[in-house]
């Protein structure tokens, strides 16, 4: 099992930027795909971005493509989500999660593919 802790959330104005981080401990974090998901009030949790263990494959939701960038530093056991040009509709609790499988080239957009989850960090974008 891997423990995940998100940080970096906060309040930002529309058009601004924010970087959230996902720090991991436990099983070999560097071998696993990591995904970012978010859940807005009254809505279901949705996929935002994902990155495979090596960083060579990434995936993004259409709603954030071109504005968000996911990256990872395996030496620091940390995955980042850089969010630019933020919109009020990006307001949500952001969660990171680690995949079940190791050394995969696939980045799944499905929540069921991810085993370990963090507690989330709140991102609020004001208009």
mmCIF file of N, CA and C in Angstrom:
data_model
loop_
_atom_site.group_PDB
_atom_site.id
_atom_site.type_symbol
_atom_site.label_atom_id
_atom_site.label_comp_id
_atom_site.label_asym_id
_atom_site.label_seq_id
_atom_site.Cartn_x
_atom_site.Cartn_y
_atom_site.Cartn_z
ATOM 1 N N UNK A 1 0.851 -1.189 0.000
ATOM 2 C CA UNK A 1 0.000 0.000 0.000
ATOM 3 C C UNK A 1 0.889 1.243 0.000
ATOM 4 N N UNK A 2 0.413 2.285 -0.654
ATOM 5 C CA UNK A 2 1.139 3.553 -0.667
ATOM 6 C C UNK A 2 0.256 4.617 -0.041
ATOM 7 N N UNK A 3 0.878 5.474 0.736
ATOM 8 C CA UNK A 3 0.171 6.589 1.357
ATOM 9 C C UNK A 3 0.409 7.832 0.515
ATOM 10 N N UNK A 4 -0.657 8.536 0.233
ATOM 11 C CA UNK A 4 -0.588 9.718 -0.619
ATOM 12 C C UNK A 4 -1.102 10.942 0.136
ATOM 13 N N UNK A 5 -0.373 12.037 0.003
ATOM 14 C CA UNK A 5 -0.770 13.281 0.654
ATOM 15 C C UNK A 5 -0.722 14.403 -0.369
ATOM 16 N N UNK A 6 -1.868 15.024 -0.601
ATOM 17 C CA UNK A 6 -1.932 16.146 -1.518
ATOM 18 C C UNK A 6 -1.685 17.454 -0.765
ATOM 19 N N UNK A 7 -1.140 18.418 -1.484
ATOM 20 C CA UNK A 7 -0.923 19.747 -0.904
ATOM 21 C C UNK A 7 -0.912 20.767 -2.022
ATOM 22 N N UNK A 8 -0.982 22.031 -1.642
ATOM 23 C CA UNK A 8 -0.861 23.111 -2.618
ATOM 24 C C UNK A 8 -2.169 23.719 -3.061
ATOM 25 N N UNK A 9 -3.285 23.193 -2.567
ATOM 26 C CA UNK A 9 -4.560 23.776 -2.932
ATOM 27 C C UNK A 9 -4.736 25.152 -2.304
ATOM 28 N N UNK A 10 -5.771 25.849 -2.737
ATOM 29 C CA UNK A 10 -6.030 27.173 -2.168
ATOM 30 C C UNK A 10 -7.038 27.934 -2.988
ATOM 31 N N UNK A 11 -7.080 29.228 -2.729
ATOM 32 C CA UNK A 11 -8.002 30.132 -3.419
ATOM 33 C C UNK A 11 -7.223 30.944 -4.437
ATOM 34 N N UNK A 12 -7.723 31.004 -5.650
ATOM 35 C CA UNK A 12 -7.062 31.754 -6.713
ATOM 36 C C UNK A 12 -8.128 32.396 -7.592
ATOM 37 N N UNK A 13 -7.786 33.518 -8.197
ATOM 38 C CA UNK A 13 -8.722 34.185 -9.090
ATOM 39 C C UNK A 13 -8.734 33.506 -10.462
ATOM 40 N N UNK A 14 -9.832 33.657 -11.146
ATOM 41 C CA UNK A 14 -9.939 33.115 -12.503
ATOM 42 C C UNK A 14 -8.803 33.676 -13.366
ATOM 43 N N UNK A 15 -8.222 32.795 -14.159
ATOM 44 C CA UNK A 15 -7.081 33.176 -14.975
ATOM 45 C C UNK A 15 -5.741 32.938 -14.309
ATOM 46 N N UNK A 16 -5.772 32.655 -13.029
ATOM 47 C CA UNK A 16 -4.540 32.442 -12.285
ATOM 48 C C UNK A 16 -4.035 31.018 -12.388
ATOM 49 N N UNK A 17 -2.952 30.755 -11.648
ATOM 50 C CA UNK A 17 -2.299 29.446 -11.685
ATOM 51 C C UNK A 17 -2.115 28.903 -10.281
ATOM 52 N N UNK A 18 -2.009 27.596 -10.224
ATOM 53 C CA UNK A 18 -1.790 26.913 -8.955
ATOM 54 C C UNK A 18 -1.101 25.588 -9.268
ATOM 55 N N UNK A 19 -0.228 25.154 -8.377
ATOM 56 C CA UNK A 19 0.375 23.832 -8.529
ATOM 57 C C UNK A 19 0.058 23.000 -7.297
ATOM 58 N N UNK A 20 -0.553 21.860 -7.523
ATOM 59 C CA UNK A 20 -0.810 20.932 -6.431
ATOM 60 C C UNK A 20 0.170 19.771 -6.530
ATOM 61 N N UNK A 21 0.503 19.231 -5.366
ATOM 62 C CA UNK A 21 1.488 18.158 -5.288
ATOM 63 C C UNK A 21 0.887 16.935 -4.622
ATOM 64 N N UNK A 22 1.447 15.790 -4.971
ATOM 65 C CA UNK A 22 1.037 14.519 -4.391
ATOM 66 C C UNK A 22 2.300 13.812 -3.938
ATOM 67 N N UNK A 23 2.503 13.761 -2.630
ATOM 68 C CA UNK A 23 3.686 13.121 -2.073
ATOM 69 C C UNK A 23 3.331 11.725 -1.595
ATOM 70 N N UNK A 24 4.214 10.768 -1.878
ATOM 71 C CA UNK A 24 3.905 9.379 -1.585
ATOM 72 C C UNK A 24 4.930 8.744 -0.674
ATOM 73 N N UNK A 25 4.482 7.774 0.073
ATOM 74 C CA UNK A 25 5.362 6.923 0.866
ATOM 75 C C UNK A 25 4.787 5.516 0.850
ATOM 76 N N UNK A 26 5.626 4.538 1.135
ATOM 77 C CA UNK A 26 5.142 3.162 1.129
ATOM 78 C C UNK A 26 5.742 2.353 0.005
ATOM 79 N N UNK A 27 4.921 1.597 -0.710
ATOM 80 C CA UNK A 27 5.419 0.733 -1.770
ATOM 81 C C UNK A 27 6.086 1.549 -2.870
ATOM 82 N N UNK A 28 6.805 0.912 -3.727
ATOM 83 C CA UNK A 28 7.637 1.591 -4.713
ATOM 84 C C UNK A 28 6.795 2.492 -5.594
ATOM 85 N N UNK A 29 6.688 3.723 -5.193
ATOM 86 C CA UNK A 29 5.826 4.687 -5.862
ATOM 87 C C UNK A 29 6.242 4.901 -7.299
ATOM 88 N N UNK A 30 7.553 4.877 -7.539
ATOM 89 C CA UNK A 30 8.050 5.224 -8.865
ATOM 90 C C UNK A 30 7.599 4.242 -9.940
ATOM 91 N N UNK A 31 7.113 3.082 -9.566
ATOM 92 C CA UNK A 31 6.702 2.083 -10.544
ATOM 93 C C UNK A 31 5.248 2.173 -10.975
ATOM 94 N N UNK A 32 4.513 3.115 -10.426
ATOM 95 C CA UNK A 32 3.068 3.133 -10.631
ATOM 96 C C UNK A 32 2.571 4.363 -11.360
ATOM 97 N N UNK A 33 1.579 4.142 -12.201
ATOM 98 C CA UNK A 33 0.854 5.255 -12.800
ATOM 99 C C UNK A 33 0.121 6.020 -11.698
ATOM 100 N N UNK A 34 0.113 7.333 -11.823
ATOM 101 C CA UNK A 34 -0.583 8.186 -10.861
ATOM 102 C C UNK A 34 -1.594 9.050 -11.602
ATOM 103 N N UNK A 35 -2.754 9.157 -11.025
ATOM 104 C CA UNK A 35 -3.794 9.981 -11.624
ATOM 105 C C UNK A 35 -4.251 11.072 -10.681
ATOM 106 N N UNK A 36 -4.709 12.161 -11.273
ATOM 107 C CA UNK A 36 -5.384 13.225 -10.522
ATOM 108 C C UNK A 36 -6.858 13.185 -10.890
ATOM 109 N N UNK A 37 -7.697 13.250 -9.887
ATOM 110 C CA UNK A 37 -9.137 13.307 -10.054
ATOM 111 C C UNK A 37 -9.654 14.511 -9.280
ATOM 112 N N UNK A 38 -10.872 14.919 -9.569
ATOM 113 C CA UNK A 38 -11.460 16.019 -8.813
ATOM 114 C C UNK A 38 -12.954 15.782 -8.638
ATOM 115 N N UNK A 39 -13.462 16.372 -7.563
ATOM 116 C CA UNK A 39 -14.886 16.272 -7.280
ATOM 117 C C UNK A 39 -15.410 17.627 -6.856
ATOM 118 N N UNK A 40 -16.307 18.149 -7.659
ATOM 119 C CA UNK A 40 -16.949 19.428 -7.353
ATOM 120 C C UNK A 40 -18.215 19.159 -6.541
ATOM 121 N N UNK A 41 -18.687 20.160 -5.796
ATOM 122 C CA UNK A 41 -19.895 19.979 -4.993
ATOM 123 C C UNK A 41 -21.068 19.521 -5.848
ATOM 124 N N UNK A 42 -21.722 18.453 -5.413
ATOM 125 C CA UNK A 42 -22.893 17.959 -6.114
ATOM 126 C C UNK A 42 -22.599 17.185 -7.380
ATOM 127 N N UNK A 43 -21.329 16.939 -7.659
ATOM 128 C CA UNK A 43 -20.963 16.224 -8.882
ATOM 129 C C UNK A 43 -20.161 14.977 -8.542
ATOM 130 N N UNK A 44 -20.086 14.075 -9.498
ATOM 131 C CA UNK A 44 -19.290 12.875 -9.308
ATOM 132 C C UNK A 44 -17.812 13.189 -9.512
ATOM 133 N N UNK A 45 -16.973 12.359 -8.887
ATOM 134 C CA UNK A 45 -15.542 12.523 -9.066
ATOM 135 C C UNK A 45 -15.172 12.182 -10.507
ATOM 136 N N UNK A 46 -14.281 12.975 -11.082
ATOM 137 C CA UNK A 46 -13.924 12.789 -12.478
ATOM 138 C C UNK A 46 -12.414 12.800 -12.668
ATOM 139 N N UNK A 47 -11.981 12.139 -13.720
ATOM 140 C CA UNK A 47 -10.568 12.102 -14.070
ATOM 141 C C UNK A 47 -10.120 13.465 -14.570
ATOM 142 N N UNK A 48 -8.904 13.862 -14.170
ATOM 143 C CA UNK A 48 -8.329 15.126 -14.620
ATOM 144 C C UNK A 48 -7.087 14.870 -15.480
ATOM 145 N N UNK A 49 -6.125 14.136 -14.926
ATOM 146 C CA UNK A 49 -4.868 13.884 -15.633
ATOM 147 C C UNK A 49 -4.196 12.668 -15.031
ATOM 148 N N UNK A 50 -3.337 12.025 -15.821
ATOM 149 C CA UNK A 50 -2.596 10.883 -15.332
ATOM 150 C C UNK A 50 -1.242 10.793 -15.996
ATOM 151 N N UNK A 51 -0.315 10.123 -15.327
ATOM 152 C CA UNK A 51 1.037 9.982 -15.847
ATOM 153 C C UNK A 51 1.538 8.594 -15.489
ATOM 154 N N UNK A 52 2.196 7.932 -16.452
ATOM 155 C CA UNK A 52 2.664 6.587 -16.151
ATOM 156 C C UNK A 52 3.971 6.648 -15.366
ATOM 157 N N UNK A 53 4.484 5.483 -14.992
ATOM 158 C CA UNK A 53 5.579 5.437 -14.033
ATOM 159 C C UNK A 53 6.818 6.164 -14.509
ATOM 160 N N UNK A 54 7.032 6.136 -15.801
ATOM 161 C CA UNK A 54 8.254 6.732 -16.325
ATOM 162 C C UNK A 54 8.055 8.186 -16.746
ATOM 163 N N UNK A 55 6.804 8.603 -16.817
ATOM 164 C CA UNK A 55 6.515 9.955 -17.259
ATOM 165 C C UNK A 55 6.397 10.104 -18.752
ATOM 166 N N UNK A 56 6.532 8.988 -19.479
ATOM 167 C CA UNK A 56 6.499 9.074 -20.933
ATOM 168 C C UNK A 56 5.094 9.136 -21.510
ATOM 169 N N UNK A 57 4.127 8.662 -20.754
ATOM 170 C CA UNK A 57 2.736 8.700 -21.208
ATOM 171 C C UNK A 57 1.903 9.532 -20.250
ATOM 172 N N UNK A 58 1.131 10.439 -20.809
ATOM 173 C CA UNK A 58 0.226 11.247 -20.009
ATOM 174 C C UNK A 58 -1.153 11.252 -20.665
ATOM 175 N N UNK A 59 -2.148 11.589 -19.885
ATOM 176 C CA UNK A 59 -3.511 11.708 -20.392
ATOM 177 C C UNK A 59 -4.197 12.848 -19.662
ATOM 178 N N UNK A 60 -5.087 13.515 -20.372
ATOM 179 C CA UNK A 60 -5.797 14.657 -19.800
ATOM 180 C C UNK A 60 -7.270 14.591 -20.174
ATOM 181 N N UNK A 61 -8.089 15.092 -19.275
ATOM 182 C CA UNK A 61 -9.486 15.302 -19.606
ATOM 183 C C UNK A 61 -9.581 16.436 -20.622
ATOM 184 N N UNK A 62 -10.573 16.357 -21.481
ATOM 185 C CA UNK A 62 -10.734 17.403 -22.501
ATOM 186 C C UNK A 62 -10.877 18.780 -21.873
ATOM 187 N N UNK A 63 -11.500 18.836 -20.724
ATOM 188 C CA UNK A 63 -11.785 20.117 -20.077
ATOM 189 C C UNK A 63 -10.537 20.828 -19.570
ATOM 190 N N UNK A 64 -9.423 20.099 -19.423
ATOM 191 C CA UNK A 64 -8.203 20.717 -18.894
ATOM 192 C C UNK A 64 -7.051 20.662 -19.887
ATOM 193 N N UNK A 65 -7.237 19.972 -20.994
ATOM 194 C CA UNK A 65 -6.180 19.841 -22.005
ATOM 195 C C UNK A 65 -5.693 21.217 -22.434
ATOM 196 N N UNK A 66 -4.372 21.390 -22.412
ATOM 197 C CA UNK A 66 -3.788 22.661 -22.810
ATOM 198 C C UNK A 66 -3.652 23.665 -21.676
ATOM 199 N N UNK A 67 -4.309 23.409 -20.554
ATOM 200 C CA UNK A 67 -4.218 24.321 -19.395
ATOM 201 C C UNK A 67 -3.486 23.670 -18.225
ATOM 202 N N UNK A 68 -3.647 22.372 -18.064
ATOM 203 C CA UNK A 68 -3.028 21.644 -16.957
ATOM 204 C C UNK A 68 -1.878 20.791 -17.477
ATOM 205 N N UNK A 69 -0.862 20.633 -16.645
ATOM 206 C CA UNK A 69 0.266 19.776 -16.981
ATOM 207 C C UNK A 69 0.610 18.899 -15.783
ATOM 208 N N UNK A 70 0.667 17.596 -16.023
ATOM 209 C CA UNK A 70 1.050 16.662 -14.967
ATOM 210 C C UNK A 70 2.506 16.269 -15.175
ATOM 211 N N UNK A 71 3.227 16.119 -14.074
ATOM 212 C CA UNK A 71 4.625 15.711 -14.135
ATOM 213 C C UNK A 71 4.951 14.951 -12.857
ATOM 214 N N UNK A 72 6.106 14.321 -12.851
ATOM 215 C CA UNK A 72 6.504 13.583 -11.648
ATOM 216 C C UNK A 72 8.007 13.637 -11.455
ATOM 217 N N UNK A 73 8.396 13.560 -10.205
ATOM 218 C CA UNK A 73 9.796 13.480 -9.825
ATOM 219 C C UNK A 73 9.927 12.232 -8.962
ATOM 220 N N UNK A 74 10.345 11.142 -9.560
ATOM 221 C CA UNK A 74 10.397 9.872 -8.825
ATOM 222 C C UNK A 74 11.450 9.894 -7.716
ATOM 223 N N UNK A 75 12.470 10.687 -7.876
ATOM 224 C CA UNK A 75 13.478 10.796 -6.815
ATOM 225 C C UNK A 75 12.883 11.406 -5.550
ATOM 226 N N UNK A 76 11.850 12.213 -5.733
ATOM 227 C CA UNK A 76 11.185 12.852 -4.590
ATOM 228 C C UNK A 76 9.849 12.182 -4.263
ATOM 229 N N UNK A 77 9.522 11.101 -4.984
ATOM 230 C CA UNK A 77 8.240 10.420 -4.757
ATOM 231 C C UNK A 77 7.068 11.387 -4.813
ATOM 232 N N UNK A 78 7.088 12.258 -5.794
ATOM 233 C CA UNK A 78 6.074 13.313 -5.873
ATOM 234 C C UNK A 78 5.580 13.466 -7.307
ATOM 235 N N UNK A 79 4.281 13.658 -7.418
ATOM 236 C CA UNK A 79 3.646 13.981 -8.691
ATOM 237 C C UNK A 79 3.013 15.353 -8.571
ATOM 238 N N UNK A 80 3.131 16.138 -9.623
ATOM 239 C CA UNK A 80 2.637 17.513 -9.620
ATOM 240 C C UNK A 80 1.531 17.689 -10.660
ATOM 241 N N UNK A 81 0.671 18.646 -10.372
ATOM 242 C CA UNK A 81 -0.325 19.069 -11.352
ATOM 243 C C UNK A 81 -0.262 20.590 -11.421
ATOM 244 N N UNK A 82 0.298 21.082 -12.501
ATOM 245 C CA UNK A 82 0.365 22.522 -12.726
ATOM 246 C C UNK A 82 -0.913 22.952 -13.434
ATOM 247 N N UNK A 83 -1.618 23.885 -12.834
ATOM 248 C CA UNK A 83 -2.903 24.326 -13.364
ATOM 249 C C UNK A 83 -2.820 25.800 -13.733
ATOM 250 N N UNK A 84 -2.975 26.086 -15.002
ATOM 251 C CA UNK A 84 -2.931 27.459 -15.509
ATOM 252 C C UNK A 84 -4.280 27.851 -16.084
ATOM 253 N N UNK A 85 -4.461 29.147 -16.268
ATOM 254 C CA UNK A 85 -5.711 29.656 -16.840
ATOM 255 C C UNK A 85 -6.925 29.053 -16.137
ATOM 256 N N UNK A 86 -6.893 29.095 -14.830
ATOM 257 C CA UNK A 86 -7.949 28.459 -14.053
ATOM 258 C C UNK A 86 -9.289 29.154 -14.242
ATOM 259 N N UNK A 87 -10.333 28.344 -14.200
ATOM 260 C CA UNK A 87 -11.698 28.820 -14.378
ATOM 261 C C UNK A 87 -12.512 28.470 -13.128
ATOM 262 N N UNK A 88 -13.582 29.196 -12.871
ATOM 263 C CA UNK A 88 -14.419 28.857 -11.709
ATOM 264 C C UNK A 88 -14.894 27.406 -11.737
ATOM 265 N N UNK A 89 -15.096 26.855 -12.907
ATOM 266 C CA UNK A 89 -15.557 25.465 -13.003
ATOM 267 C C UNK A 89 -14.472 24.456 -12.648
ATOM 268 N N UNK A 90 -13.252 24.918 -12.418
ATOM 269 C CA UNK A 90 -12.192 24.033 -11.934
ATOM 270 C C UNK A 90 -12.254 23.862 -10.413
ATOM 271 N N UNK A 91 -13.115 24.613 -9.766
ATOM 272 C CA UNK A 91 -13.263 24.508 -8.318
ATOM 273 C C UNK A 91 -13.700 23.104 -7.929
ATOM 274 N N UNK A 92 -12.929 22.483 -7.048
ATOM 275 C CA UNK A 92 -13.208 21.103 -6.655
ATOM 276 C C UNK A 92 -12.187 20.676 -5.603
ATOM 277 N N UNK A 93 -12.440 19.527 -5.010
ATOM 278 C CA UNK A 93 -11.417 18.850 -4.228
ATOM 279 C C UNK A 93 -10.630 17.973 -5.194
ATOM 280 N N UNK A 94 -9.318 18.140 -5.173
ATOM 281 C CA UNK A 94 -8.445 17.392 -6.078
ATOM 282 C C UNK A 94 -7.785 16.250 -5.315
ATOM 283 N N UNK A 95 -7.882 15.054 -5.898
ATOM 284 C CA UNK A 95 -7.332 13.840 -5.299
ATOM 285 C C UNK A 95 -6.276 13.237 -6.217
ATOM 286 N N UNK A 96 -5.221 12.700 -5.625
ATOM 287 C CA UNK A 96 -4.307 11.891 -6.417
ATOM 288 C C UNK A 96 -4.505 10.426 -6.025
ATOM 289 N N UNK A 97 -4.140 9.553 -6.944
ATOM 290 C CA UNK A 97 -4.347 8.124 -6.729
ATOM 291 C C UNK A 97 -3.278 7.330 -7.467
ATOM 292 N N UNK A 98 -2.909 6.190 -6.898
ATOM 293 C CA UNK A 98 -1.893 5.318 -7.496
ATOM 294 C C UNK A 98 -2.555 4.067 -8.047
ATOM 295 N N UNK A 99 -2.105 3.678 -9.226
ATOM 296 C CA UNK A 99 -2.669 2.535 -9.943
ATOM 297 C C UNK A 99 -2.384 1.220 -9.216
ATOM 298 N N UNK A 100 -3.133 0.191 -9.565
ATOM 299 C CA UNK A 100 -2.907 -1.142 -9.038
ATOM 300 C C UNK A 100 -1.642 -1.762 -9.619
ATOM 301 N N UNK A 101 -1.415 -1.539 -10.932
ATOM 302 C CA UNK A 101 -0.391 -2.265 -11.656
ATOM 303 C C UNK A 101 0.940 -1.518 -11.669
ATOM 304 N N UNK A 102 1.997 -2.296 -11.733
ATOM 305 C CA UNK A 102 3.337 -1.723 -11.729
ATOM 306 C C UNK A 102 3.929 -1.781 -13.136
ATOM 307 N N UNK A 103 4.776 -0.793 -13.419
ATOM 308 C CA UNK A 103 5.504 -0.706 -14.686
ATOM 309 C C UNK A 103 4.595 -0.694 -15.914
ATOM 310 N N UNK A 104 3.427 -0.121 -15.785
ATOM 311 C CA UNK A 104 2.493 -0.077 -16.901
ATOM 312 C C UNK A 104 2.748 1.146 -17.769
ATOM 313 N N UNK A 105 2.522 0.986 -19.073
ATOM 314 C CA UNK A 105 2.612 2.134 -19.973
ATOM 315 C C UNK A 105 1.256 2.803 -20.137
ATOM 316 N N UNK A 106 0.225 2.164 -19.591
ATOM 317 C CA UNK A 106 -1.136 2.655 -19.765
ATOM 318 C C UNK A 106 -1.486 3.674 -18.691
ATOM 319 N N UNK A 107 -2.187 4.709 -19.089
ATOM 320 C CA UNK A 107 -2.738 5.676 -18.142
ATOM 321 C C UNK A 107 -4.254 5.546 -18.195
ATOM 322 N N UNK A 108 -4.814 4.944 -17.176
ATOM 323 C CA UNK A 108 -6.257 4.736 -17.151
ATOM 324 C C UNK A 108 -6.973 5.994 -16.685
ATOM 325 N N UNK A 109 -8.148 6.221 -17.247
ATOM 326 C CA UNK A 109 -8.978 7.339 -16.812
ATOM 327 C C UNK A 109 -10.078 6.870 -15.864
ATOM 328 N N UNK A 110 -10.092 5.553 -15.557
ATOM 329 C CA UNK A 110 -11.155 4.970 -14.749
ATOM 330 C C UNK A 110 -10.742 4.878 -13.288
ATOM 331 N N UNK A 111 -11.590 5.306 -12.388
ATOM 332 C CA UNK A 111 -11.273 5.299 -10.963
ATOM 333 C C UNK A 111 -10.986 3.889 -10.453
ATOM 334 N N UNK A 112 -11.652 2.910 -11.020
ATOM 335 C CA UNK A 112 -11.491 1.535 -10.555
ATOM 336 C C UNK A 112 -10.073 1.023 -10.790
ATOM 337 N N UNK A 113 -9.329 1.672 -11.669
ATOM 338 C CA UNK A 113 -7.958 1.252 -11.952
ATOM 339 C C UNK A 113 -6.982 1.666 -10.867
ATOM 340 N N UNK A 114 -7.420 2.524 -9.972
ATOM 341 C CA UNK A 114 -6.538 3.095 -8.957
ATOM 342 C C UNK A 114 -6.867 2.525 -7.588
ATOM 343 N N UNK A 115 -5.826 2.113 -6.886
ATOM 344 C CA UNK A 115 -6.033 1.440 -5.606
ATOM 345 C C UNK A 115 -5.907 2.366 -4.406
ATOM 346 N N UNK A 116 -4.873 3.189 -4.388
ATOM 347 C CA UNK A 116 -4.591 4.022 -3.219
ATOM 348 C C UNK A 116 -4.924 5.480 -3.528
ATOM 349 N N UNK A 117 -5.570 6.118 -2.556
ATOM 350 C CA UNK A 117 -6.057 7.476 -2.761
ATOM 351 C C UNK A 117 -5.619 8.381 -1.607
ATOM 352 N N UNK A 118 -5.380 9.651 -1.947
ATOM 353 C CA UNK A 118 -5.118 10.632 -0.910
ATOM 354 C C UNK A 118 -6.415 11.205 -0.368
ATOM 355 N N UNK A 119 -6.274 12.122 0.571
ATOM 356 C CA UNK A 119 -7.448 12.725 1.217
ATOM 357 C C UNK A 119 -7.980 13.929 0.454
ATOM 358 N N UNK A 120 -7.215 14.443 -0.464
ATOM 359 C CA UNK A 120 -7.680 15.552 -1.276
ATOM 360 C C UNK A 120 -7.209 16.914 -0.796
ATOM 361 N N UNK A 121 -7.188 17.850 -1.727
ATOM 362 C CA UNK A 121 -6.863 19.239 -1.416
ATOM 363 C C UNK A 121 -7.848 20.133 -2.158
ATOM 364 N N UNK A 122 -8.351 21.140 -1.465
ATOM 365 C CA UNK A 122 -9.386 22.006 -2.034
ATOM 366 C C UNK A 122 -8.765 23.068 -2.932
ATOM 367 N N UNK A 123 -9.310 23.191 -4.126
ATOM 368 C CA UNK A 123 -8.942 24.259 -5.050
ATOM 369 C C UNK A 123 -10.208 25.069 -5.332
ATOM 370 N N UNK A 124 -10.126 26.362 -5.057
ATOM 371 C CA UNK A 124 -11.264 27.240 -5.283
ATOM 372 C C UNK A 124 -10.849 28.366 -6.216
ATOM 373 N N UNK A 125 -11.597 28.519 -7.304
ATOM 374 C CA UNK A 125 -11.299 29.555 -8.291
ATOM 375 C C UNK A 125 -12.438 30.569 -8.265
ATOM 376 N N UNK A 126 -12.110 31.792 -7.921
ATOM 377 C CA UNK A 126 -13.124 32.837 -7.843
ATOM 378 C C UNK A 126 -13.227 33.581 -9.169
ATOM 379 N N UNK A 127 -14.430 34.033 -9.449
ATOM 380 C CA UNK A 127 -14.657 34.734 -10.730
ATOM 381 C C UNK A 127 -14.454 36.228 -10.582
#
